[in-house]
Coordinates of C-alpha atoms (C1' of nucleotides) in Angstrom, one line a residue:
Chain K
M1 CA 98.0 161.0 85.0
D2 CA 96.5 161.2 81.5
Q3 CA 99.9 160.0 80.3
K4 CA 99.8 157.2 82.8
L5 CA 96.3 156.3 81.7
E6 CA 97.2 156.2 78.1
S7 CA 100.0 153.7 78.8
Y8 CA 97.4 151.1 79.8
F9 CA 95.5 151.3 76.6
K10 CA 98.1 149.6 74.4
A11 CA 97.2 146.0 74.7
A12 CA 95.4 143.8 72.2
V13 CA 93.1 140.9 73.0
S14 CA 92.6 137.8 70.9
V15 CA 90.4 134.8 70.9
D16 CA 91.7 131.3 70.4
N17 CA 89.2 128.5 69.8
V18 CA 89.7 124.9 70.6
V19 CA 87.1 123.2 68.4
F20 CA 86.5 119.5 69.3
G21 CA 84.9 117.0 66.9
F22 CA 84.3 113.3 67.2
D23 CA 84.1 110.4 64.8
N24 CA 84.6 106.7 65.0
S25 CA 88.3 107.1 65.1
G26 CA 88.2 109.3 68.2
L27 CA 88.4 112.8 69.4
K28 CA 89.6 115.5 67.0
V29 CA 90.7 119.1 67.1
L30 CA 90.3 121.6 64.3
L31 CA 93.5 123.5 63.3
I32 CA 94.1 126.0 60.6
Y33 CA 97.1 126.6 58.4
R34 CA 98.1 130.2 59.0
G35 CA 98.4 132.3 55.9
A36 CA 99.3 135.5 57.8
D37 CA 102.1 136.7 60.0
P38 CA 103.2 136.0 62.6
Y39 CA 103.9 132.3 62.4
R40 CA 102.8 132.2 58.8
N41 CA 102.8 128.7 57.3
C42 CA 102.1 126.6 60.3
W43 CA 99.2 124.9 61.9
A44 CA 97.6 126.7 64.8
L45 CA 94.3 127.1 66.7
P46 CA 91.8 129.2 64.9
G47 CA 92.2 132.5 66.6
D48 CA 92.6 136.2 65.8
L49 CA 92.8 139.6 67.3
I50 CA 89.5 141.2 68.4
A51 CA 88.1 144.3 66.9
L52 CA 87.5 146.7 69.7
D53 CA 83.9 147.5 68.8
T54 CA 82.7 144.0 69.3
D55 CA 81.7 142.2 72.5
L56 CA 84.0 139.4 73.7
T57 CA 81.4 136.7 73.2
S58 CA 80.5 137.8 69.7
S59 CA 84.1 138.1 68.8
A60 CA 84.7 134.5 69.7
E61 CA 81.9 133.4 67.4
K62 CA 83.0 135.8 64.7
V63 CA 86.6 134.6 64.7
L64 CA 85.5 131.0 64.5
Q65 CA 83.1 131.7 61.6
D66 CA 85.6 133.9 59.7
L67 CA 88.3 131.3 59.8
T68 CA 86.4 128.0 59.5
G69 CA 82.9 128.8 58.4
L70 CA 81.4 127.3 61.6
E71 CA 78.5 129.1 63.2
K72 CA 75.9 128.4 65.8
V73 CA 78.0 125.9 67.7
Y74 CA 78.2 125.2 71.4
M75 CA 80.9 127.5 72.8
E76 CA 82.2 128.2 76.3
Q77 CA 85.0 130.3 77.7
I78 CA 87.9 128.3 79.0
H79 CA 90.6 130.6 80.4
T80 CA 92.6 133.7 79.7
F81 CA 96.3 133.6 79.0
G82 CA 98.4 136.6 79.5
K83 CA 102.2 136.1 79.7
V84 CA 104.1 139.2 78.7
N85 CA 105.9 137.8 75.7
R86 CA 103.4 135.3 74.3
H87 CA 102.9 137.4 71.1
P88 CA 105.8 138.9 69.0
Y89 CA 103.8 142.0 68.0
G90 CA 103.1 143.4 71.5
R91 CA 101.1 142.7 74.6
V92 CA 98.3 140.4 73.6
F93 CA 96.0 138.7 76.0
T94 CA 94.1 135.8 74.6
V95 CA 90.8 134.4 75.8
A96 CA 90.5 130.8 75.0
Y97 CA 87.1 129.2 74.1
F98 CA 86.2 125.7 73.4
A99 CA 83.6 124.7 70.9
L100 CA 81.9 121.3 70.3
I101 CA 80.6 120.4 66.9
K102 CA 78.8 117.6 65.2
T103 CA 81.4 116.9 62.4
E104 CA 78.7 115.4 60.2
D105 CA 76.5 118.4 60.2
Y106 CA 79.1 121.0 59.3
H107 CA 81.4 121.5 56.4
V108 CA 84.6 123.1 57.5
H109 CA 86.1 125.4 55.0
A110 CA 89.1 127.7 55.6
S111 CA 88.5 131.3 54.8
S112 CA 89.9 134.8 55.5
W113 CA 93.7 134.4 56.1
A114 CA 93.3 130.7 57.0
E115 CA 94.7 128.7 54.1
E116 CA 93.5 125.3 55.3
A117 CA 91.4 123.9 58.0
A118 CA 91.7 120.3 59.1
W119 CA 90.9 117.8 61.9
F120 CA 93.8 116.5 63.9
P121 CA 93.5 113.5 66.2
I122 CA 93.8 114.6 69.8
S123 CA 96.7 112.2 70.3
D124 CA 98.7 113.5 67.4
I125 CA 98.9 117.3 67.6
P126 CA 101.9 119.1 66.0
D127 CA 103.9 121.8 67.7
L128 CA 101.8 124.9 67.7
P129 CA 102.8 128.6 67.7
F130 CA 102.2 131.0 70.6
D131 CA 101.1 129.1 73.7
H132 CA 98.6 127.1 71.7
N133 CA 99.8 123.8 72.9
E134 CA 99.3 124.9 76.5
I135 CA 95.8 126.2 75.6
L136 CA 94.9 122.9 74.0
E137 CA 96.0 121.0 77.1
Y138 CA 93.9 123.2 79.2
A139 CA 90.9 122.7 77.0
K140 CA 91.3 118.9 77.1
N141 CA 91.2 118.9 80.8
M142 CA 88.3 121.2 80.9
L143 CA 86.3 119.0 78.5
K144 CA 87.3 116.0 80.6
S145 CA 86.0 117.4 83.8
K146 CA 83.0 119.1 82.2
I147 CA 81.7 116.0 80.5
R148 CA 81.5 114.2 83.9
R149 CA 79.1 116.8 85.1
Q150 CA 77.0 117.8 82.1
P151 CA 75.8 116.0 79.1
I152 CA 77.8 118.1 76.6
G153 CA 78.9 115.0 74.8
F154 CA 75.8 115.1 72.7
E155 CA 77.0 118.3 71.0
L156 CA 79.7 116.1 69.4
L157 CA 77.4 113.3 68.2
P158 CA 74.9 113.3 65.3
K159 CA 71.2 113.8 66.2
Y160 CA 70.6 110.1 66.3
F161 CA 73.3 107.8 67.8
T162 CA 73.7 104.4 69.3
L163 CA 74.7 103.7 72.9
T164 CA 77.9 102.2 71.6
E165 CA 78.8 105.4 69.9
L166 CA 78.0 107.3 73.0
Q167 CA 80.1 105.0 75.1
N168 CA 83.0 105.4 72.7
L169 CA 82.8 109.1 73.0
Y170 CA 82.9 109.1 76.8
E171 CA 85.8 106.6 76.7
S172 CA 87.8 108.7 74.2
I173 CA 87.4 111.9 76.2
L174 CA 87.9 110.4 79.6
E175 CA 90.6 108.1 78.4
T176 CA 89.2 105.1 80.2
Q177 CA 86.9 102.2 79.6
F178 CA 83.5 101.3 81.0
D179 CA 81.7 98.1 81.5
V180 CA 79.0 97.9 78.8
R181 CA 76.2 96.9 81.0
N182 CA 77.0 99.4 83.7
F183 CA 77.4 102.2 81.3
R184 CA 74.1 101.6 79.7
K185 CA 72.3 101.2 83.0
K186 CA 73.7 104.5 84.2
I187 CA 73.2 106.6 81.2
L188 CA 69.6 105.3 80.7
S189 CA 68.8 105.9 84.4
L190 CA 69.6 109.6 83.9
D191 CA 66.5 109.6 81.9
Y192 CA 67.3 112.2 79.2
L193 CA 67.7 109.8 76.3
T194 CA 64.8 108.9 74.1
D195 CA 64.7 105.7 72.1
T196 CA 63.7 106.8 68.6
G197 CA 62.4 103.4 67.6
M198 CA 64.8 103.5 64.6
K199 CA 67.7 101.2 64.0
Q200 CA 71.1 101.5 62.3
S201 CA 71.0 100.5 58.7
S202 CA 73.7 99.2 56.4
V203 CA 75.7 97.5 59.0
T204 CA 76.9 94.0 58.6
H205 CA 75.8 92.8 62.0
R206 CA 73.0 93.3 64.5
P207 CA 71.8 96.9 64.1
A208 CA 71.8 99.0 67.2
K209 CA 68.9 101.1 68.4
L210 CA 69.1 104.8 67.7
Y211 CA 68.7 107.2 70.6
K212 CA 68.5 111.0 70.7
F213 CA 69.2 113.4 73.5
N214 CA 66.0 114.8 74.9
T215 CA 66.7 118.5 75.7
K216 CA 63.3 119.1 77.2
K217 CA 63.6 116.1 79.6
Y218 CA 67.0 117.2 80.5
N219 CA 66.0 120.7 81.3
N220 CA 63.1 119.5 83.5
L221 CA 65.5 117.3 85.4
V222 CA 68.0 120.1 86.0
H223 CA 65.2 122.4 86.9
S224 CA 64.0 120.1 89.6
G225 CA 67.4 119.8 91.1
F226 CA 68.0 116.3 89.9
S227 CA 71.7 115.3 89.7
V228 CA 72.8 114.7 86.1
E229 CA 76.3 114.0 87.0
L230 CA 77.7 110.7 85.8
N231 CA 80.0 109.4 88.4
F232 CA 80.8 106.5 86.2
P233 CA 81.7 103.1 87.4
L234 CA 85.2 102.4 86.2
F235 CA 86.8 99.1 85.5
P236 CA 88.4 97.5 88.5
T237 CA 91.9 98.6 89.3
E238 CA 91.5 101.5 87.0
N239 CA 91.2 104.2 89.7
L240 CA 93.1 102.8 92.7
T241 CA 96.7 102.3 92.0
V242 CA 98.0 103.1 95.4
Chain Y
M1 CA 97.9 146.6 57.2
D2 CA 100.1 148.3 59.7
Q3 CA 97.3 150.8 60.3
K4 CA 95.0 148.0 60.7
L5 CA 97.3 146.2 63.2
E6 CA 97.6 149.4 65.3
S7 CA 93.9 149.6 65.7
Y8 CA 93.9 146.4 67.7
F9 CA 96.4 147.6 70.2
K10 CA 94.2 150.1 71.9
A11 CA 92.6 148.0 74.6
A12 CA 93.3 147.9 78.3
V13 CA 93.0 144.9 80.6
S14 CA 92.1 145.0 84.2
V15 CA 91.9 142.5 87.0
D16 CA 89.1 142.3 89.5
N17 CA 89.4 140.2 92.6
V18 CA 86.6 138.6 94.5
V19 CA 88.0 138.0 97.9
F20 CA 86.1 135.7 100.1
G21 CA 86.4 135.5 103.8
F22 CA 84.5 133.6 106.5
D23 CA 83.7 134.1 110.1
N24 CA 81.1 132.9 112.5
S25 CA 78.5 135.2 111.0
G26 CA 79.0 133.8 107.5
L27 CA 80.6 134.3 104.2
K28 CA 82.0 137.8 103.4
V29 CA 83.4 139.6 100.4
L30 CA 86.1 142.2 100.5
L31 CA 85.2 145.6 98.9
I32 CA 87.2 148.8 98.6
Y33 CA 86.0 152.3 98.7
R34 CA 87.2 153.9 95.5
G35 CA 89.3 157.1 95.8
A36 CA 89.9 157.4 92.1
D37 CA 88.0 157.9 88.9
P38 CA 85.9 156.5 87.4
Y39 CA 83.3 155.7 90.0
R40 CA 85.1 157.6 92.7
N41 CA 83.5 157.3 96.1
C42 CA 81.7 154.1 95.9
W43 CA 82.3 150.5 97.0
A44 CA 83.7 148.2 94.4
L45 CA 85.7 145.0 93.9
P46 CA 89.4 145.5 94.4
G47 CA 90.6 145.7 90.8
D48 CA 92.8 147.8 88.6
L49 CA 94.2 148.2 85.2
I50 CA 97.2 146.0 84.4
A51 CA 100.6 147.4 83.6
L52 CA 101.7 145.9 80.3
D53 CA 105.0 144.7 81.4
T54 CA 103.6 142.3 84.0
D55 CA 102.2 138.8 83.5
L56 CA 98.5 138.3 84.0
T57 CA 98.9 136.1 87.1
S58 CA 101.4 138.4 88.7
S59 CA 99.1 141.3 88.0
A60 CA 96.3 139.7 89.8
E61 CA 98.4 139.3 92.9
K62 CA 99.9 142.7 92.6
V63 CA 96.6 144.5 92.3
L64 CA 95.3 142.7 95.3
Q65 CA 98.3 143.5 97.4
D66 CA 98.4 147.1 96.3
L67 CA 94.8 147.8 97.2
T68 CA 94.3 145.6 100.3
G69 CA 97.7 144.6 101.6
L70 CA 96.9 140.9 101.0
E71 CA 99.6 138.6 99.7
K72 CA 100.3 134.9 99.3
V73 CA 96.6 134.0 99.2
Y74 CA 94.9 131.2 97.3
M75 CA 93.8 132.7 94.0
E76 CA 92.2 131.3 90.9
Q77 CA 91.0 132.7 87.6
I78 CA 87.3 132.9 87.2
H79 CA 86.3 134.3 83.9
T80 CA 87.0 137.2 81.6
F81 CA 84.3 139.9 80.9
G82 CA 84.5 141.9 77.7
K83 CA 81.3 143.8 76.9
V84 CA 82.1 146.8 74.7
N85 CA 80.9 149.5 77.0
R86 CA 81.7 148.1 80.4
H87 CA 84.3 150.9 81.1
P88 CA 83.8 154.6 80.6
Y89 CA 87.4 155.3 79.6
G90 CA 87.6 152.9 76.6
R91 CA 87.7 149.3 75.8
V92 CA 88.7 147.4 78.9
F93 CA 88.6 143.7 79.3
T94 CA 88.6 142.5 82.8
V95 CA 89.9 139.2 84.1
A96 CA 88.2 138.2 87.3
Y97 CA 89.9 136.2 90.0
F98 CA 88.7 134.8 93.2
A99 CA 90.8 134.6 96.4
L100 CA 90.1 132.8 99.6
I101 CA 91.6 134.1 102.8
K102 CA 91.7 133.2 106.5
T103 CA 90.4 136.4 107.9
E104 CA 92.1 135.8 111.2
D105 CA 95.5 135.6 109.7
Y106 CA 95.5 138.8 107.7
H107 CA 95.1 142.4 108.5
V108 CA 93.3 144.1 105.6
H109 CA 94.4 147.7 105.1
A110 CA 93.4 149.9 102.2
S111 CA 96.3 151.4 100.3
S112 CA 97.1 153.0 97.0
W113 CA 93.9 154.7 95.7
A114 CA 91.7 152.6 97.9
E115 CA 90.4 154.7 100.7
E116 CA 88.9 151.9 102.7
A117 CA 88.6 148.2 102.6
A118 CA 85.9 146.3 104.4
W119 CA 84.1 143.0 104.6
F120 CA 80.5 142.8 103.4
P121 CA 78.2 139.9 104.1
I122 CA 77.6 138.0 100.9
S123 CA 73.8 138.5 101.4
D124 CA 74.1 142.2 101.7
I125 CA 76.2 143.6 98.9
P126 CA 75.5 147.2 97.6
D127 CA 75.2 148.2 94.0
L128 CA 78.6 148.0 92.5
P129 CA 80.1 149.9 89.6
F130 CA 81.1 148.5 86.2
D131 CA 79.8 144.9 85.9
H132 CA 81.0 144.1 89.4
N133 CA 77.7 142.7 90.6
E134 CA 77.7 140.3 87.7
I135 CA 81.3 139.3 88.4
L136 CA 80.5 138.7 92.0
E137 CA 77.5 136.5 91.1
Y138 CA 79.7 134.5 88.8
A139 CA 82.3 134.1 91.6
K140 CA 79.7 132.9 94.1
N141 CA 78.6 130.2 91.7
M142 CA 82.1 129.2 91.0
L143 CA 82.9 128.9 94.7
K144 CA 79.8 126.9 95.2
S145 CA 80.5 124.3 92.5
K146 CA 84.2 124.3 93.3
I147 CA 83.9 123.5 97.0
R148 CA 81.8 120.4 96.1
R149 CA 84.8 119.0 94.3
Q150 CA 87.9 120.2 96.1
P151 CA 88.6 120.9 99.7
I152 CA 89.2 124.6 99.1
G153 CA 87.1 125.5 102.1
F154 CA 90.1 125.1 104.4
E155 CA 91.6 128.2 102.8
L156 CA 88.9 130.1 104.6
L157 CA 89.3 128.6 108.0
P158 CA 92.0 129.1 110.6
K159 CA 94.6 126.5 110.9
Y160 CA 92.8 124.7 113.6
F161 CA 89.0 124.4 113.4
T162 CA 86.1 122.4 114.8
L163 CA 83.9 120.2 112.7
T164 CA 81.0 122.5 113.6
E165 CA 82.9 125.5 112.1
L166 CA 83.6 123.4 109.0
Q167 CA 80.0 122.5 108.6
N168 CA 78.9 126.1 109.0
L169 CA 81.3 127.0 106.3
Y170 CA 79.9 124.5 103.9
E171 CA 76.4 125.4 104.7
S172 CA 77.0 129.1 104.1
I173 CA 78.6 128.5 100.8
L174 CA 76.2 125.9 99.5
E175 CA 73.2 127.6 101.1
T176 CA 71.8 124.4 102.5
Q177 CA 71.9 122.4 105.7
F178 CA 73.4 119.1 106.5
D179 CA 72.6 116.5 109.0
V180 CA 75.3 116.7 111.7
R181 CA 76.0 113.0 111.9
N182 CA 76.1 112.4 108.1
F183 CA 78.3 115.5 107.6
R184 CA 80.8 114.3 110.1
K185 CA 80.8 110.7 108.8
K186 CA 81.4 111.9 105.3
I187 CA 84.0 114.5 105.8
L188 CA 86.0 112.2 108.2
S189 CA 85.7 109.3 105.7
L190 CA 87.5 111.4 103.2
D191 CA 90.5 111.0 105.4
Y192 CA 92.4 114.2 105.0
L193 CA 91.5 115.7 108.4
T194 CA 93.8 115.2 111.4
D195 CA 92.6 115.3 115.0
T196 CA 95.1 117.6 116.7
G197 CA 94.2 116.3 120.1
M198 CA 93.6 119.9 121.2
K199 CA 90.3 121.3 122.2
Q200 CA 88.5 124.6 122.1
S201 CA 89.1 126.8 125.1
S202 CA 87.1 129.6 126.6
V203 CA 83.7 128.4 125.5
T204 CA 80.9 128.1 128.0
H205 CA 79.9 124.6 127.0
R206 CA 81.4 121.4 126.0
P207 CA 84.6 122.2 124.0
A208 CA 84.9 120.8 120.5
K209 CA 87.9 118.9 119.2
L210 CA 90.2 120.9 117.0
Y211 CA 91.1 119.4 113.6
K212 CA 93.5 120.5 110.9
F213 CA 93.5 120.0 107.1
N214 CA 96.3 117.5 106.3
T215 CA 97.7 118.6 103.0
K216 CA 100.1 115.7 102.7
K217 CA 97.4 113.1 103.2
Y218 CA 95.2 115.0 100.7
N219 CA 97.9 115.0 98.1
N220 CA 98.5 111.3 98.5
L221 CA 94.8 110.6 98.1
V222 CA 94.6 112.7 95.0
H223 CA 97.7 111.2 93.6
S224 CA 96.3 107.7 94.0
G225 CA 93.2 108.6 92.1
F226 CA 90.9 108.6 95.1
S227 CA 87.8 110.7 94.8
V228 CA 87.8 113.7 97.1
E229 CA 84.5 114.9 95.9
L230 CA 81.9 115.5 98.6
N231 CA 78.6 114.7 97.1
F232 CA 77.0 115.6 100.3
P233 CA 73.9 114.1 101.6
L234 CA 71.3 116.8 101.8
F235 CA 68.3 117.1 104.0
P236 CA 65.2 115.4 102.7
T237 CA 63.1 117.3 100.2
E238 CA 66.0 119.8 99.8
N239 CA 67.0 118.7 96.4
L240 CA 63.8 117.4 94.8
T241 CA 61.1 120.0 94.6
V242 CA 59.7 118.9 91.2
Chain J
dC1 C1' 77.9 121.0 145.1
dG2 C1' 73.9 120.1 142.2
dA3 C1' 71.1 121.7 138.5
dA4 C1' 70.5 124.1 134.4
dT5 C1' 72.2 125.4 130.0
dA6 C1' 74.6 124.8 125.8
dT7 C1' 76.9 122.5 122.4
dA8 C1' 79.6 118.2 120.9
dT9 C1' 79.6 113.6 119.7
dT10 C1' 78.2 109.2 118.2
dG11 C1' 75.3 104.4 115.9
dT12 C1' 72.3 101.8 113.2
dA13 C1' 69.0 100.0 110.1
dA14 C1' 66.8 100.8 105.6
dA15 C1' 67.2 102.4 101.0
dA16 C1' 69.7 103.4 97.0
dT17 C1' 73.6 103.0 94.2
dT18 C1' 77.6 100.9 92.4
dT19 C1' 80.2 97.1 91.2
dA20 C1' 81.5 92.7 89.1
dC21 C1' 80.5 89.5 86.0
dA22 C1' 78.7 86.4 80.8
dA23 C1' 75.0 84.6 78.3
dT24 C1' 71.7 85.5 74.7
dA25 C1' 69.8 88.2 70.6
dA26 C1' 69.8 90.0 65.9
dT27 C1' 71.6 90.9 61.8
dT28 C1' 74.6 90.0 57.3
dA29 C1' 77.7 87.3 54.6
dA30 C1' 79.3 83.1 53.1
Chain P
dT1 C1' 72.5 76.7 57.6
dT2 C1' 76.5 78.3 59.7
dA3 C1' 79.8 81.7 60.8
dA4 C1' 80.9 86.2 62.1
dT5 C1' 80.0 90.3 64.4
dT6 C1' 78.1 93.5 67.4
dA7 C1' 73.9 94.6 70.5
dT8 C1' 71.5 93.9 74.4
dT9 C1' 70.3 92.5 79.0
dG10 C1' 70.1 90.6 84.7
dT11 C1' 71.5 89.8 89.3
dA12 C1' 73.8 89.3 93.5
dA13 C1' 77.3 91.4 96.6
dA14 C1' 79.4 95.4 98.2
dT15 C1' 79.3 100.1 99.2
dT16 C1' 77.3 104.4 100.0
dT17 C1' 73.7 107.3 101.3
dT18 C1' 69.9 108.4 104.1
dA19 C1' 67.0 109.1 108.1
dC20 C1' 66.7 109.6 112.6
dA21 C1' 67.8 111.0 118.6
dA22 C1' 70.1 109.8 122.7
dT23 C1' 74.2 110.7 125.4
dA24 C1' 78.6 113.2 126.7
dT25 C1' 81.2 117.2 128.4
dA26 C1' 82.0 121.5 129.5
dT27 C1' 80.5 126.2 132.0
dT28 C1' 77.5 129.0 134.9
dC29 C1' 74.4 130.0 138.3
dG30 C1' 71.8 129.3 142.5

DNA sequence: CGAATATATTGTAAAATTTACAATAATTAA
DNA sequence: TTAATTATTGTAAATTTTACAATATATTCG
């Protein structure tokens, strides 16, 4: 019985982070260049085995900070992957998290055994070790469905942003396009954006108004049971193909 | 380094299943009476440590079948819980799953080290060991948000059911009430129910029509991008309390 | 057989939301 | 001043949601 019990306690658990960022050229994912075995010398999700004296949630934050220098970012658990042979060193379960960061506010720098850290466009991801491509796919879908229900997109934008930038973000993630007028009407009707009164500068055309996400207003809305789901109007023929 | 690596491989992983059932008296959860340490002699979620030669998904199914006799049921991963001291025997991460079953179609029988298995009304759950109450809470919320987006409720009903039964199910899970006319209009407009032409028998009043869930129609709808979300009309004042 | 009882079933008008669609405004550069 | 570029805005039609109650169909009982 004790023997039996011991046999269960031979697994390791790791955390793999899917870190999304966004800039004008679209949605990005942060990868590190592995400087440690296994799969040394290839690009992978920033992830590592968990020390057994640390809570799971803290571990996710710690792993991210150790490898990329990022801290205090929005993180959420995605899914746990546990195929028998997913890791060459033994039985390793991995808990995947996603993180959203404002690329402008953070400087990413590889550390610990990560030799490099770099942003890859979501549409151009190399072959990754372990089951990391599967994890990434899962994360993309989760982001996609999540952003339709909660305003997490603001975690990816700078503090002040234009409605055009916001629309670009939604279009990138949802891989679709919205009518400009309807998008603005809808997002403004949700009533959690504040017009800062400021405008874009140093652009060579009509400057756009700068908005910010109003957390307080948003929380009030949620607290009073108001729906903050987007349910966006799509372009015609976009959603009904028979 | 090898020493270091070894220190990671001393965790265990368990699976805990939140099995939901439904009958006329409401939503139920399946608990087992533990006949093994730790927490022997108390009610708990059916869960167990995972053998390290079995995939995570298979383990979830196996654990459920071993303890309760249930197999081939609708299961989905919920979340992974990993506080350091959640298990008295060592570091145990647990992956929670939920399962939906048609209580009429299955006979639940405790086996392995489970001494009993019984259905508990969702509103009357005892104190559970480990973090099982937290897991259950998590599962309830997941079921709640999930059923608003996908017709998973049919997994809880018998093959043929009345619209009243369906409405009761939705009302139980969502803890709200719907207007009869609006509920029927909406659910029928979704176009994945088939009127079987049969009627209820042995009731002492007007018998209701029996419907069934039409998987093929549903898949066609989903495949053509049609929205199957419910977005139910609620009773007035139900969702805006300020 | 008729009445009482119990649940099932259905329609419609008003309000709100979504959808489709293009002209005008504000800035810089030439 | 004009050209170029992006930002901003309105409205009518269609669809969906909402609020609301009368009628239908079965069984049981007297």
